[in-house]
Coordinates of C-alpha atoms in Angstrom, one line a residue:
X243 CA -53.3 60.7 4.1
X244 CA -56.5 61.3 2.5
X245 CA -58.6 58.6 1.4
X246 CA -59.0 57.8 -2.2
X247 CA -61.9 59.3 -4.2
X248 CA -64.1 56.6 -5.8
X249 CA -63.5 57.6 -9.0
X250 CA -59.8 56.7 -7.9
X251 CA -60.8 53.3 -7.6
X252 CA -63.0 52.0 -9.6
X253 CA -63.5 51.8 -13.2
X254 CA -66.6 51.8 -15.3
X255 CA -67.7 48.6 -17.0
X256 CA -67.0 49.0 -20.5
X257 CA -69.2 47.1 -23.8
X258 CA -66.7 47.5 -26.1
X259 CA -62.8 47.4 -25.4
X260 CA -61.2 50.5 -26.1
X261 CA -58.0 51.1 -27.8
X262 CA -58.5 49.1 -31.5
X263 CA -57.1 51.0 -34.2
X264 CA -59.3 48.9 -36.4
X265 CA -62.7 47.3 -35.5
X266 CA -65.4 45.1 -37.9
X267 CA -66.0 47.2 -40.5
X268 CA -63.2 49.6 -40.6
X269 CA -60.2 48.7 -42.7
X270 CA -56.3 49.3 -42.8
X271 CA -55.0 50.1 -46.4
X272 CA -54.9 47.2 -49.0
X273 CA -51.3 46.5 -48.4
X274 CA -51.2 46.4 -44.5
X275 CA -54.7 44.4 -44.7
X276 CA -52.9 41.8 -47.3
X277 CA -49.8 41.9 -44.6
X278 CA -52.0 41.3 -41.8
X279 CA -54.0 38.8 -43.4
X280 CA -51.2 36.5 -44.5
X281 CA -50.1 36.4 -40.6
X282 CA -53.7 35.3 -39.8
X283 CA -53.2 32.6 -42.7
X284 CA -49.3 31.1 -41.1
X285 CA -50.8 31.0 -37.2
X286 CA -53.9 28.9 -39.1
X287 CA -51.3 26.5 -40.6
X288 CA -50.5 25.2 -36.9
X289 CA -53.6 23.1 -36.6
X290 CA -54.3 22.6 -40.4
X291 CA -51.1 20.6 -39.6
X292 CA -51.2 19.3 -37.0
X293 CA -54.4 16.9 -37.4
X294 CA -54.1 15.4 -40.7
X295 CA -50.3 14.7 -38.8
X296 CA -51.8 13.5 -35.8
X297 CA -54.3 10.9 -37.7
X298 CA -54.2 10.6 -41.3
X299 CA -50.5 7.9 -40.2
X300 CA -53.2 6.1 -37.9
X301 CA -55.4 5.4 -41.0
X302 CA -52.8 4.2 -42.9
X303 CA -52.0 7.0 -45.1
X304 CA -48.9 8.0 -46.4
X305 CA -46.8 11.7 -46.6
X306 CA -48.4 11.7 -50.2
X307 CA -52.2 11.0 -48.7
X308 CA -51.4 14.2 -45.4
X309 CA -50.5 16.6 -47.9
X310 CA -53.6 16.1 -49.5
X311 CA -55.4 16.1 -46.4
X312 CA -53.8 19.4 -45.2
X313 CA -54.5 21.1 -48.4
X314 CA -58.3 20.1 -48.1
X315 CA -58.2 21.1 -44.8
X316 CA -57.4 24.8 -45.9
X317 CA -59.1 24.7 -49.1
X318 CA -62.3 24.0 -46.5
X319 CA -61.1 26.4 -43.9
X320 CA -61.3 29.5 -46.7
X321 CA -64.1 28.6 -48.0
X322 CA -65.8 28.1 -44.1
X323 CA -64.2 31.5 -43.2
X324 CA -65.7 33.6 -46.3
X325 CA -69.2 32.4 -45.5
X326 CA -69.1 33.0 -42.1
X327 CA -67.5 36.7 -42.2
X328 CA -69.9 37.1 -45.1
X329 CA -73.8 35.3 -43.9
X330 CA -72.7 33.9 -40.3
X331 CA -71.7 36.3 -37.8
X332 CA -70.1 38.1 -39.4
X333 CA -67.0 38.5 -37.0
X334 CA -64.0 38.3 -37.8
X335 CA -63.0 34.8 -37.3
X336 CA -61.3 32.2 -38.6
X337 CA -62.9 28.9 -39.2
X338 CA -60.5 25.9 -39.0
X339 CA -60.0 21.9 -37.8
X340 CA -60.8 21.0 -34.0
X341 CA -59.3 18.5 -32.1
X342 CA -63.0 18.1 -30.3
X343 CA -63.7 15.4 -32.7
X344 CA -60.2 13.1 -32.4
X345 CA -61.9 11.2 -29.9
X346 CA -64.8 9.8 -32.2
X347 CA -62.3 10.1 -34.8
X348 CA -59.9 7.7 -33.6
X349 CA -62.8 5.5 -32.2
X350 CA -63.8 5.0 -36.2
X351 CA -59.8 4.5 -36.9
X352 CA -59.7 1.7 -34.6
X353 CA -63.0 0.1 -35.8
X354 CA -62.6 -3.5 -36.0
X355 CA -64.2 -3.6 -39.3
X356 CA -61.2 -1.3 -40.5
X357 CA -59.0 -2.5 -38.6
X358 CA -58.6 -6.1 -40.5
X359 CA -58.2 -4.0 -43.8
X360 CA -54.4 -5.2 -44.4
X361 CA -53.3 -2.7 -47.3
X362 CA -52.7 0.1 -45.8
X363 CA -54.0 2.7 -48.7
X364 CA -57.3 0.6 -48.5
X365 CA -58.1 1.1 -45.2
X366 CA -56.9 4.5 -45.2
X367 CA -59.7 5.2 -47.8
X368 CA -61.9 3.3 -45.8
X369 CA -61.8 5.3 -42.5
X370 CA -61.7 8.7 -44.6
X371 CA -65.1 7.4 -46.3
X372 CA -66.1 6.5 -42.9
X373 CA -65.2 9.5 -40.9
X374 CA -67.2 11.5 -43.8
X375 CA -70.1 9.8 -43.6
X376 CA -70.5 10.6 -39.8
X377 CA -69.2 14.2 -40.4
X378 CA -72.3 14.2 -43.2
X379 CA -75.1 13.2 -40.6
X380 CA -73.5 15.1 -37.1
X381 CA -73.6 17.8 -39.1
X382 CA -77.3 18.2 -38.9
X383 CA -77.2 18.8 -35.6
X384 CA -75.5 22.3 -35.9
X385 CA -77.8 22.7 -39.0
X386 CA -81.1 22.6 -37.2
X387 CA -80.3 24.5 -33.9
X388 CA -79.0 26.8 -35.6
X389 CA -81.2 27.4 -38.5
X390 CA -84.3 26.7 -36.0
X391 CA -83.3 29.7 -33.5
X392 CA -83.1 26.6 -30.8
X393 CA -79.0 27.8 -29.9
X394 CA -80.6 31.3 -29.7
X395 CA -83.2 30.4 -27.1
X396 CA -81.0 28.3 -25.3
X397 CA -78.2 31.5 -25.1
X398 CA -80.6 33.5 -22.6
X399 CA -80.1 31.3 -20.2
X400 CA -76.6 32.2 -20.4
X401 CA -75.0 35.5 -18.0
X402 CA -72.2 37.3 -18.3
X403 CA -71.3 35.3 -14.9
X404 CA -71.8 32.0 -16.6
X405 CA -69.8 33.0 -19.8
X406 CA -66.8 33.6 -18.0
X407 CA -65.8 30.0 -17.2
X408 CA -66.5 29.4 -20.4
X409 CA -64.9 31.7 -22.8
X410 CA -62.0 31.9 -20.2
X411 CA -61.8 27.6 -20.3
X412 CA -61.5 28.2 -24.7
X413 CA -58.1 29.7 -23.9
X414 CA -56.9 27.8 -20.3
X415 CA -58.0 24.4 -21.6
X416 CA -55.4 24.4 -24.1
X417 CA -52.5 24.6 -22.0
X418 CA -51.5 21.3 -23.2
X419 CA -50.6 22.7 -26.1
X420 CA -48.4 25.5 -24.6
X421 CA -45.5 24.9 -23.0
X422 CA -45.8 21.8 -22.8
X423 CA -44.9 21.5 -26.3
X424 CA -42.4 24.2 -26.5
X425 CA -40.4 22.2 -23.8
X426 CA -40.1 19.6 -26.7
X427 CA -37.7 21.8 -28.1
X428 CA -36.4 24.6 -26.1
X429 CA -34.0 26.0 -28.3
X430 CA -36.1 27.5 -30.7
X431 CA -39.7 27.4 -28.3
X432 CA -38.2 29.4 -25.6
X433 CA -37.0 32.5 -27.9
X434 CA -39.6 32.2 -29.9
X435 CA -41.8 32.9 -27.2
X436 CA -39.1 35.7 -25.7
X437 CA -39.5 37.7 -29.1
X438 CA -43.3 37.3 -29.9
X439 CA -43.1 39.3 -26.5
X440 CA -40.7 41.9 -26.8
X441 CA -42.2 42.6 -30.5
X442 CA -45.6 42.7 -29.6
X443 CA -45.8 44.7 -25.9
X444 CA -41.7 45.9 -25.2
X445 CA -41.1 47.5 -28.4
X446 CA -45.0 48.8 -30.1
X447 CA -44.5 51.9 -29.8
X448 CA -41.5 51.8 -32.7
X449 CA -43.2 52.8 -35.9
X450 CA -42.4 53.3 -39.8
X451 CA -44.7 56.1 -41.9
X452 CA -46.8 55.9 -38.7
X453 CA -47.5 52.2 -38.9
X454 CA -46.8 50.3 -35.4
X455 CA -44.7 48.0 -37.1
X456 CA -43.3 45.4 -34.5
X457 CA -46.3 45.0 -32.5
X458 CA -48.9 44.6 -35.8
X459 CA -46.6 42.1 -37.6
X460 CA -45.1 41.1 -33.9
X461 CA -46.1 37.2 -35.2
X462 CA -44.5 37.3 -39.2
X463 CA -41.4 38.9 -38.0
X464 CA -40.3 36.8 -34.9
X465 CA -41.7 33.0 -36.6
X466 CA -39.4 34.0 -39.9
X467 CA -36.5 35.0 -37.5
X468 CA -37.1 31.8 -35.1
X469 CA -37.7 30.1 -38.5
X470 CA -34.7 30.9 -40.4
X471 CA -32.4 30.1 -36.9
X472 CA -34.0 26.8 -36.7
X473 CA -33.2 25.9 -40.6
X474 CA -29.6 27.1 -39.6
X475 CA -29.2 24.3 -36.7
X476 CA -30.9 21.9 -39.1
X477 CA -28.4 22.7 -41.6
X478 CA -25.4 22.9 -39.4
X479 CA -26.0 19.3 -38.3
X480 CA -26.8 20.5 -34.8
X481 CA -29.5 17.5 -34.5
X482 CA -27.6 14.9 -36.4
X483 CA -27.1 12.7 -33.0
X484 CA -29.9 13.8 -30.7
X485 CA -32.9 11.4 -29.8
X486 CA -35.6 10.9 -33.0
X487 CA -38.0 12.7 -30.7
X488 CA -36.2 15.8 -30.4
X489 CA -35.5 15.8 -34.3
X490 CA -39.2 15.6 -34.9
X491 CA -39.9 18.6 -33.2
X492 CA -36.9 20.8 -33.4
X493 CA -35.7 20.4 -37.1
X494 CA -37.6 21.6 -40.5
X495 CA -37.2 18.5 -43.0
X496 CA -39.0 16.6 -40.9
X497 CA -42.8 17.3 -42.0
X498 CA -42.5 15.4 -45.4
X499 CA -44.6 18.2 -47.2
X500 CA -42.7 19.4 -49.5
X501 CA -41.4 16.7 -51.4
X502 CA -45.1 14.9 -51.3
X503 CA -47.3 18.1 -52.3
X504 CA -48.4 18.4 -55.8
X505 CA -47.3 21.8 -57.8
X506 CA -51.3 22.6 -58.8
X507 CA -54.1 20.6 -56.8
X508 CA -57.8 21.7 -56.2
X509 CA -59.6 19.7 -53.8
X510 CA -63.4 18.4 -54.8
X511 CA -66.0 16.9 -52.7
X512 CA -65.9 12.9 -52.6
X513 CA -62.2 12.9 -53.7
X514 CA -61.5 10.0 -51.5
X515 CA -64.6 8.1 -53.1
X516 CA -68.5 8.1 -51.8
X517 CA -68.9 8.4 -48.0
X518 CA -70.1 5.3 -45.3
X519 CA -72.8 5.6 -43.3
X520 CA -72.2 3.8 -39.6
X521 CA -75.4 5.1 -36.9
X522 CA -72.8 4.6 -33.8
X523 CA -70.0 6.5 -35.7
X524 CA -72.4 9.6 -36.2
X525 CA -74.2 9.1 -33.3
X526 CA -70.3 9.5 -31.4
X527 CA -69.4 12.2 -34.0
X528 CA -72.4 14.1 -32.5
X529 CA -71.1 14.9 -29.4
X530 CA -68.1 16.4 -31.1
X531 CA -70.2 18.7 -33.1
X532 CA -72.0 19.6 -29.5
X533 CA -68.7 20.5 -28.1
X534 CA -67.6 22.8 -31.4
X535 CA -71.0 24.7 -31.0
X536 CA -70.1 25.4 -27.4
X537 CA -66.5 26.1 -27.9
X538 CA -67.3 28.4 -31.0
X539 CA -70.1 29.8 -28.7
X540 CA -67.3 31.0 -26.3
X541 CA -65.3 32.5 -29.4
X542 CA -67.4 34.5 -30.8
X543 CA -67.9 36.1 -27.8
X544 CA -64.5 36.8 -27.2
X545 CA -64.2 37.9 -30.5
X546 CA -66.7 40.3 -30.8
X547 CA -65.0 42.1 -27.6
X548 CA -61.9 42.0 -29.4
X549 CA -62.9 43.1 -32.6
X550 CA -64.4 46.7 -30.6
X551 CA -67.9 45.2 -30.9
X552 CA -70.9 44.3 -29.2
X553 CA -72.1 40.9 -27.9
X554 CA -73.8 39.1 -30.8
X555 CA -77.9 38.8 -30.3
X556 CA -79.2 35.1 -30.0
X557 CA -80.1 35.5 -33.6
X558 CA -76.9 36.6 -34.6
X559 CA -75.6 33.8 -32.8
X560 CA -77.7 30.9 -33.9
X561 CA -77.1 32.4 -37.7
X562 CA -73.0 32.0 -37.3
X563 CA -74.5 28.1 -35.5
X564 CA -76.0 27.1 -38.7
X565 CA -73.7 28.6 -41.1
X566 CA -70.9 26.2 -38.6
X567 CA -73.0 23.3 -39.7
X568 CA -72.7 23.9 -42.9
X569 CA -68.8 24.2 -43.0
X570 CA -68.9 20.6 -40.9
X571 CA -71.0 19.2 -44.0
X572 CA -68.6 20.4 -46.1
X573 CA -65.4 18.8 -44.1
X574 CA -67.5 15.4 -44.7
X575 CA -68.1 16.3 -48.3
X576 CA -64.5 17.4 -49.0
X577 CA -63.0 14.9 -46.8
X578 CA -60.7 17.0 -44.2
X579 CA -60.3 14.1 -41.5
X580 CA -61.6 16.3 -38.8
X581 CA -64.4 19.3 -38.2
X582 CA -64.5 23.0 -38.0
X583 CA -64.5 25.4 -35.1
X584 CA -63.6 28.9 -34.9
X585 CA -59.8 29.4 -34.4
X586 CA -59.5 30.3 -30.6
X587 CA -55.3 31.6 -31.8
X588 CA -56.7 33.7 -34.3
X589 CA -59.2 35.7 -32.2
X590 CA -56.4 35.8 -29.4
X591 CA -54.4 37.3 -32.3
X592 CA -57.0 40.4 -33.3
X593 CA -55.9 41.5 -29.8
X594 CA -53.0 41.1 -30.0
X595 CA -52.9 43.3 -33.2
X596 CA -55.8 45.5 -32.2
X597 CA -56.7 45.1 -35.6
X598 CA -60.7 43.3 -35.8
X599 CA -61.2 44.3 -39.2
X600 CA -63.8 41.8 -41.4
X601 CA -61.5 42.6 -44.4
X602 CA -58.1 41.2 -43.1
X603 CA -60.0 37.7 -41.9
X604 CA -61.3 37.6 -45.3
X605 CA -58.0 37.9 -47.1
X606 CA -56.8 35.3 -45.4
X607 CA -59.1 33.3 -46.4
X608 CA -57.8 34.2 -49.7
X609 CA -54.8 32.9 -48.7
X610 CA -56.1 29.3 -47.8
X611 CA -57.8 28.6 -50.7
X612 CA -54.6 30.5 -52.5
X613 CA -52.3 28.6 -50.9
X614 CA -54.0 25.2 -50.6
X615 CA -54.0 24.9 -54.7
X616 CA -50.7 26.0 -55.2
X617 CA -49.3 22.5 -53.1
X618 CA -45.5 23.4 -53.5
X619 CA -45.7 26.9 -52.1
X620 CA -48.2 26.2 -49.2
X621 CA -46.2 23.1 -48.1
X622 CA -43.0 25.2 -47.7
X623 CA -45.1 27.8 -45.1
X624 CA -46.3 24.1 -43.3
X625 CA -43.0 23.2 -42.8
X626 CA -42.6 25.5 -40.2
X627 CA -41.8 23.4 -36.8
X628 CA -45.4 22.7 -34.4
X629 CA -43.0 24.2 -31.2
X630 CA -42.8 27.8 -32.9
X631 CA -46.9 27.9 -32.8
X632 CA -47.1 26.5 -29.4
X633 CA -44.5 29.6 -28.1
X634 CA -47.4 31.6 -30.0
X635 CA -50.2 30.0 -28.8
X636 CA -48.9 30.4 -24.9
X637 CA -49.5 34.2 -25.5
X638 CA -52.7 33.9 -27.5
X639 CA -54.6 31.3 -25.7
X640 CA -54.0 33.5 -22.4
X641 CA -55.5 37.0 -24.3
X642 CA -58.6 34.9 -25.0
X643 CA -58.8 33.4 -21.6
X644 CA -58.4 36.9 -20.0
X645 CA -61.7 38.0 -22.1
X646 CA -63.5 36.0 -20.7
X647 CA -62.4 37.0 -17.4
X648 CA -62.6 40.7 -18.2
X649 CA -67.0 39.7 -18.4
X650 CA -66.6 39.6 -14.5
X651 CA -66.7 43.7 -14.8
X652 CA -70.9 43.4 -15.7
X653 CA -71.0 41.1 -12.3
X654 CA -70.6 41.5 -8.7
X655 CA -67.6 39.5 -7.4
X656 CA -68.4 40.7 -3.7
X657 CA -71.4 38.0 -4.2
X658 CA -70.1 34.7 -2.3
X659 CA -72.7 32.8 -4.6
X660 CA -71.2 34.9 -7.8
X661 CA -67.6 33.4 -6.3
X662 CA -69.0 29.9 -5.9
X663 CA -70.2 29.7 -9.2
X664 CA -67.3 30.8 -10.7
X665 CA -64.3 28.8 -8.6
X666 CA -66.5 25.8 -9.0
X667 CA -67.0 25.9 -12.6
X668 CA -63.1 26.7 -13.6
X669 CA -62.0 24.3 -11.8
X670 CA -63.9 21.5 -12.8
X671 CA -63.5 22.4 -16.1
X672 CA -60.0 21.9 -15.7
X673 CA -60.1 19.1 -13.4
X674 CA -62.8 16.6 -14.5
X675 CA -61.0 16.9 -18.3
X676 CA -58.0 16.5 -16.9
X677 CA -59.4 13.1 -15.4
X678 CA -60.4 11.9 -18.5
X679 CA -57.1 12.8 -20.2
X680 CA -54.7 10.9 -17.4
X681 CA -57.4 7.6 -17.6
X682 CA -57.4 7.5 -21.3
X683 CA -53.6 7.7 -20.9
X684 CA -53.0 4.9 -18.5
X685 CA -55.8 2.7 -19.5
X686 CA -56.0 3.2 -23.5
X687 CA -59.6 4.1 -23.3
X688 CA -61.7 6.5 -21.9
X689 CA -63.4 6.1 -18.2
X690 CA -66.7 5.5 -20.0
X691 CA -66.3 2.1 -21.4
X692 CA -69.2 0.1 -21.3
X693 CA -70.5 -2.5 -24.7
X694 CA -71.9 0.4 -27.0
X695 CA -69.1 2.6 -28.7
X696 CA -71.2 5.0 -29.8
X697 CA -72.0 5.9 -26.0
X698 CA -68.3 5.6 -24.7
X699 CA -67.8 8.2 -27.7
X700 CA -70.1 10.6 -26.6
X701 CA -69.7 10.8 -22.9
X702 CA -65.6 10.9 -23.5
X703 CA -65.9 13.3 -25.9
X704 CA -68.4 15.8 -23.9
X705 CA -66.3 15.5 -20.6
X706 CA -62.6 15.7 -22.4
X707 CA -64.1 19.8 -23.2
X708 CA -63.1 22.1 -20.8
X709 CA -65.4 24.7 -22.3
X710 CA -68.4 22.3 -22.5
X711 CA -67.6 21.0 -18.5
X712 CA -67.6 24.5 -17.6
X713 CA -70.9 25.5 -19.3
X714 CA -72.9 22.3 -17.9
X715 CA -71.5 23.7 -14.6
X716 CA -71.7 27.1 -14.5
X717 CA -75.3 27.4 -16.5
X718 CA -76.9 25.0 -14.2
X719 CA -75.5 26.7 -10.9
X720 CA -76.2 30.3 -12.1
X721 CA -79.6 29.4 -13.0
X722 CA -80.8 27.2 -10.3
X723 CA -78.9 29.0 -7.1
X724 CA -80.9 31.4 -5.5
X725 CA -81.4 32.7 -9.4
X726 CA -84.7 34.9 -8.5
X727 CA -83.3 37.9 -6.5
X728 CA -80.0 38.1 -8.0
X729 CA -80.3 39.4 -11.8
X730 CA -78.1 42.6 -10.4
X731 CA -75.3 40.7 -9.7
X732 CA -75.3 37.9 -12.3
X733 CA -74.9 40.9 -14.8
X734 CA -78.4 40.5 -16.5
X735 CA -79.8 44.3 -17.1
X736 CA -76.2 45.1 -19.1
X737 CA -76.8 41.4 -20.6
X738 CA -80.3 42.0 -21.7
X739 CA -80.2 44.4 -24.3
X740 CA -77.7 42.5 -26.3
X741 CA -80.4 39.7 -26.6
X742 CA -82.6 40.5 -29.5
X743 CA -80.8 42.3 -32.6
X744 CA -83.2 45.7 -32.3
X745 CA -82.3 45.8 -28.5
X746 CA -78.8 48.2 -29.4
X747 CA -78.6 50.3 -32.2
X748 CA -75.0 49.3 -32.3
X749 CA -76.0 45.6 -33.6
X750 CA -77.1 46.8 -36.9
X751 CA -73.5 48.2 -38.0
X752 CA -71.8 44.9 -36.8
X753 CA -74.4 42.3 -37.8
X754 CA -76.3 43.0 -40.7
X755 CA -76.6 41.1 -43.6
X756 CA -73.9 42.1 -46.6
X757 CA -76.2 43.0 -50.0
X758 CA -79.4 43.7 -48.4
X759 CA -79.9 40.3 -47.3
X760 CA -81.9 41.3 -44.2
X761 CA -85.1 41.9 -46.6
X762 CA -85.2 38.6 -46.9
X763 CA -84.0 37.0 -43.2
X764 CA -84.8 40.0 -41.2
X765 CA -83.4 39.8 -37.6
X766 CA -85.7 38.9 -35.0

């Protein structure tokens, strides 16, 4: 048998994934973009959920007090999302809660001072004001490196070989809220997760009036089938006698939202009275912000491959940075519990859809701030049980992670220090978080627990990041390990034209400034 031609073998490396029936700036008609949008607005709903029902019971707050937290949440989110598909990066990407900043969170919950507060509504005010005050001041950190250009400069020490622990750690370093969470309720996770599937790759080729209809809406259609089957075993009684654990997670009258959620409510900065200013709670809140600039780093990269465009220039980059840091002073102005990162399960979702287009994040951004006034109708979409988005998440957070991975095409992977770098760097971004996670677990507190707080907050916070772990790692290795004579194969000559914004002539169609801003900030 003949041997194979190289051309049978190998494929080119590609800077922009190809197969996107919509990328940045072109747009599906106004119907399928309001269709498409909405779905980005119910997989956002997951986390807008999730926190305010992870914490705001904590403070002392009641059903009444997490509605108005998740509607503030969203209200925020909409407003975060707009300015950063309008002035930030423009990618389209979803700005929403992270769970990076629970840890300094729950470190100003358990505050002593708060902590003797006996009414409970009191001291839920109390840490709200408190957690505001340090979301106010953290958020200058985002603020100045952004605005300054510092991010920017930092990002060209960055490779494609050192981006690919880290964008592919966004989407492995939330297994935990995979699986793991649809085994909390198999009955409706598991099928869930079998349908998303079948919709979305099995059956994409079926189409109506040429519209790929299963695998574009693949995530409406199988959460309001899995949806309505779960209200039926709630109705039917099918829980009535199983543990309260499994109720929690399996039925859909257990979220408390509707009953508690006002018919018309607009949420207004310093709602939950004037913020408190603590140095160690911002000081701790800091290194939450750090880990959101890193994760959101990561997304935007994966992002702008799965939206069909190019990598964003540093001063694209530290733009979307600052604009970040300006949604986190918001969340402390507006008082969402928690503060912003780009959605890692939305971008997985453009791919998903192969649909990037600027317009459809923007409606759903509509939908937030829509949705978050009108209380009744956006608690009833809330309701929908946390197990149906982990089945979703299991598929999305794995498209992301494979982005990232998909960067090793720019390097050479025959390279044993290329392979060093890389094994190294996953896997201690998996295994030193997953260190901190099983000591916090056992002992009630973090493995850095010395006298100051504020320390304990930062260093437990930094090292509970995959992302962050595996950017410490991987941009220290790749640019201290025999650095000089391997540009080649760390990917550098396809990674340095995508540095400054005049370096590709593809930049300017992706990243310029909407209404001839660029007269005024032009790009460096």
């Amino acid at each position: 048998m003949a041997a194979p031609k190289p051309e049978e073998i190998s494929h080119q490396p590609m800077d922009q994934l190809q197969g996107f029936e919509y990328c940045i700036d072109s747009n599906p008609s106004w119907g399928e973009a309001i269709a498409l949008g909405f779905q980005h607005y119910i997989l956002a709903l997951g986390t807008a959920v999730m926190i305010p029902s992870l914490l705001v019971p904590l403070m002392g707050g009641t059903n009444d007090d997490k509605v108005r937290v998740v509607q503030t949440l969203l209200f925020v989110g909409g407003i975060n999302t707009l300015l950063q598909t309008l002035f930030g990066t423009r990618l389209p990407t979803v700005i929403g809660g992270s769970f990076a900043f629970v840890v300094p969170i729950m470190s100003i919950i358990r505050d002593s001072s708060l902590m003797r507060i006996t009414d409970p509504h009191t001291r839920f005010l109390q840490s709200m004001r408190a957690i505001q005050g340090a979301l106010i001041v953290s958020s200058s950190v985002q603020i100045i490196l952004g605005y300054s250009q510092l991010w920017g400069i930092c990002s060209r020490f960055f490779s494609p070989l050192g981006m690919v622990p880290v964008i592919a750690l966004v989407g492995f370093g939330l297994f935990d809220r995979g699986f793991p969470v649809v085994g909390k309720c198999v009955e409706i996770g598991v099928p869930m997760l079998i349908l998303f599937v079948a919709f979305s790759q099995y059956l994409k080729r079926f189409q109506a009036k040429k519209v790929p209809i299963l695998e574009r809406f693949a995530l409406l259609l199988a959460i309001t089938i899995i949806w309505a089957y779960a209200h039926l075993l709630t109705a039917s009684g099918a829980y009535r006698h199983r543990p309260e654990k499994t109720q929690n997670n399996c039925r859909t009258d257990r979220a408390n939202l509707i009953s508690s959620a006002p018919w018309i409510k607009i949420p207004y900065p310093l709602q939950w009275g004037a913020p408190t200013f603590d140095a160690g709670h911002a000081f701790g809140m800091m290194a939450a912000v750090l880990v959101s600039l890193i994760e959101s780093t990561a997304a935007y990269k994966a992002a702008s491959r799965l939206a069909s465009a190019t990598p964003p220039p540093a001063h694209v980059l530290s733009r979307g940075i600052g604009w970040l840091g300006i949604g986190i002073l918001l969340d402390g102005l507006f008082g969402t519990v928690t503060g912003s990162t780009v959605s890692v399960e939305n971008v997985g979702l453009l791919g998903s859809t192969r649909v990037g287009s600027r317009r459809v994040i923007q409606i759903s951004a509509g939908f937030m701030i829509f949705f978050s006034i009108l209380g009744k109708f956006g608690a009833l979409f809330a309701s929908i049980p946390f197990t149906i988005f982990a089945a979703v998440y299991c598929i999305l957070f794995g498209l992301v992670a494979s982005v990232g991975l998909s960067f090793l095409q720019f390097t050479n992977m025959n390279s044993m220090r290329n392979l060093f770098i890389t094994g190294v760097s996953l896997f201690l971004g998996l295994s030193i978080p997953q260190y901190f996670y099983e000591y916090t677990a056992s002992a009630g507190h973090g493995p850095a627990h010395t006298g100051a707080g504020w320390f304990n907050d930062f260093l437990n916070t930094i090292f509970f990041s995959p992302p962050t772990v595996a950017l410490i790692v991987a941009v220290f290795l790749d640019n201290t390990l025999d650095y000089k004579d391997t540009a080649v194969d760390r990917g550098m000559p396809w990674w340095a034209r995508f540095r400054t914004f005049k370096g590709d002539s593809r930049n300017e169609e992706f990243y310029t400034l909407p209404f001839n801003l660029n007269r005024f900030f032009p790009p460096s």
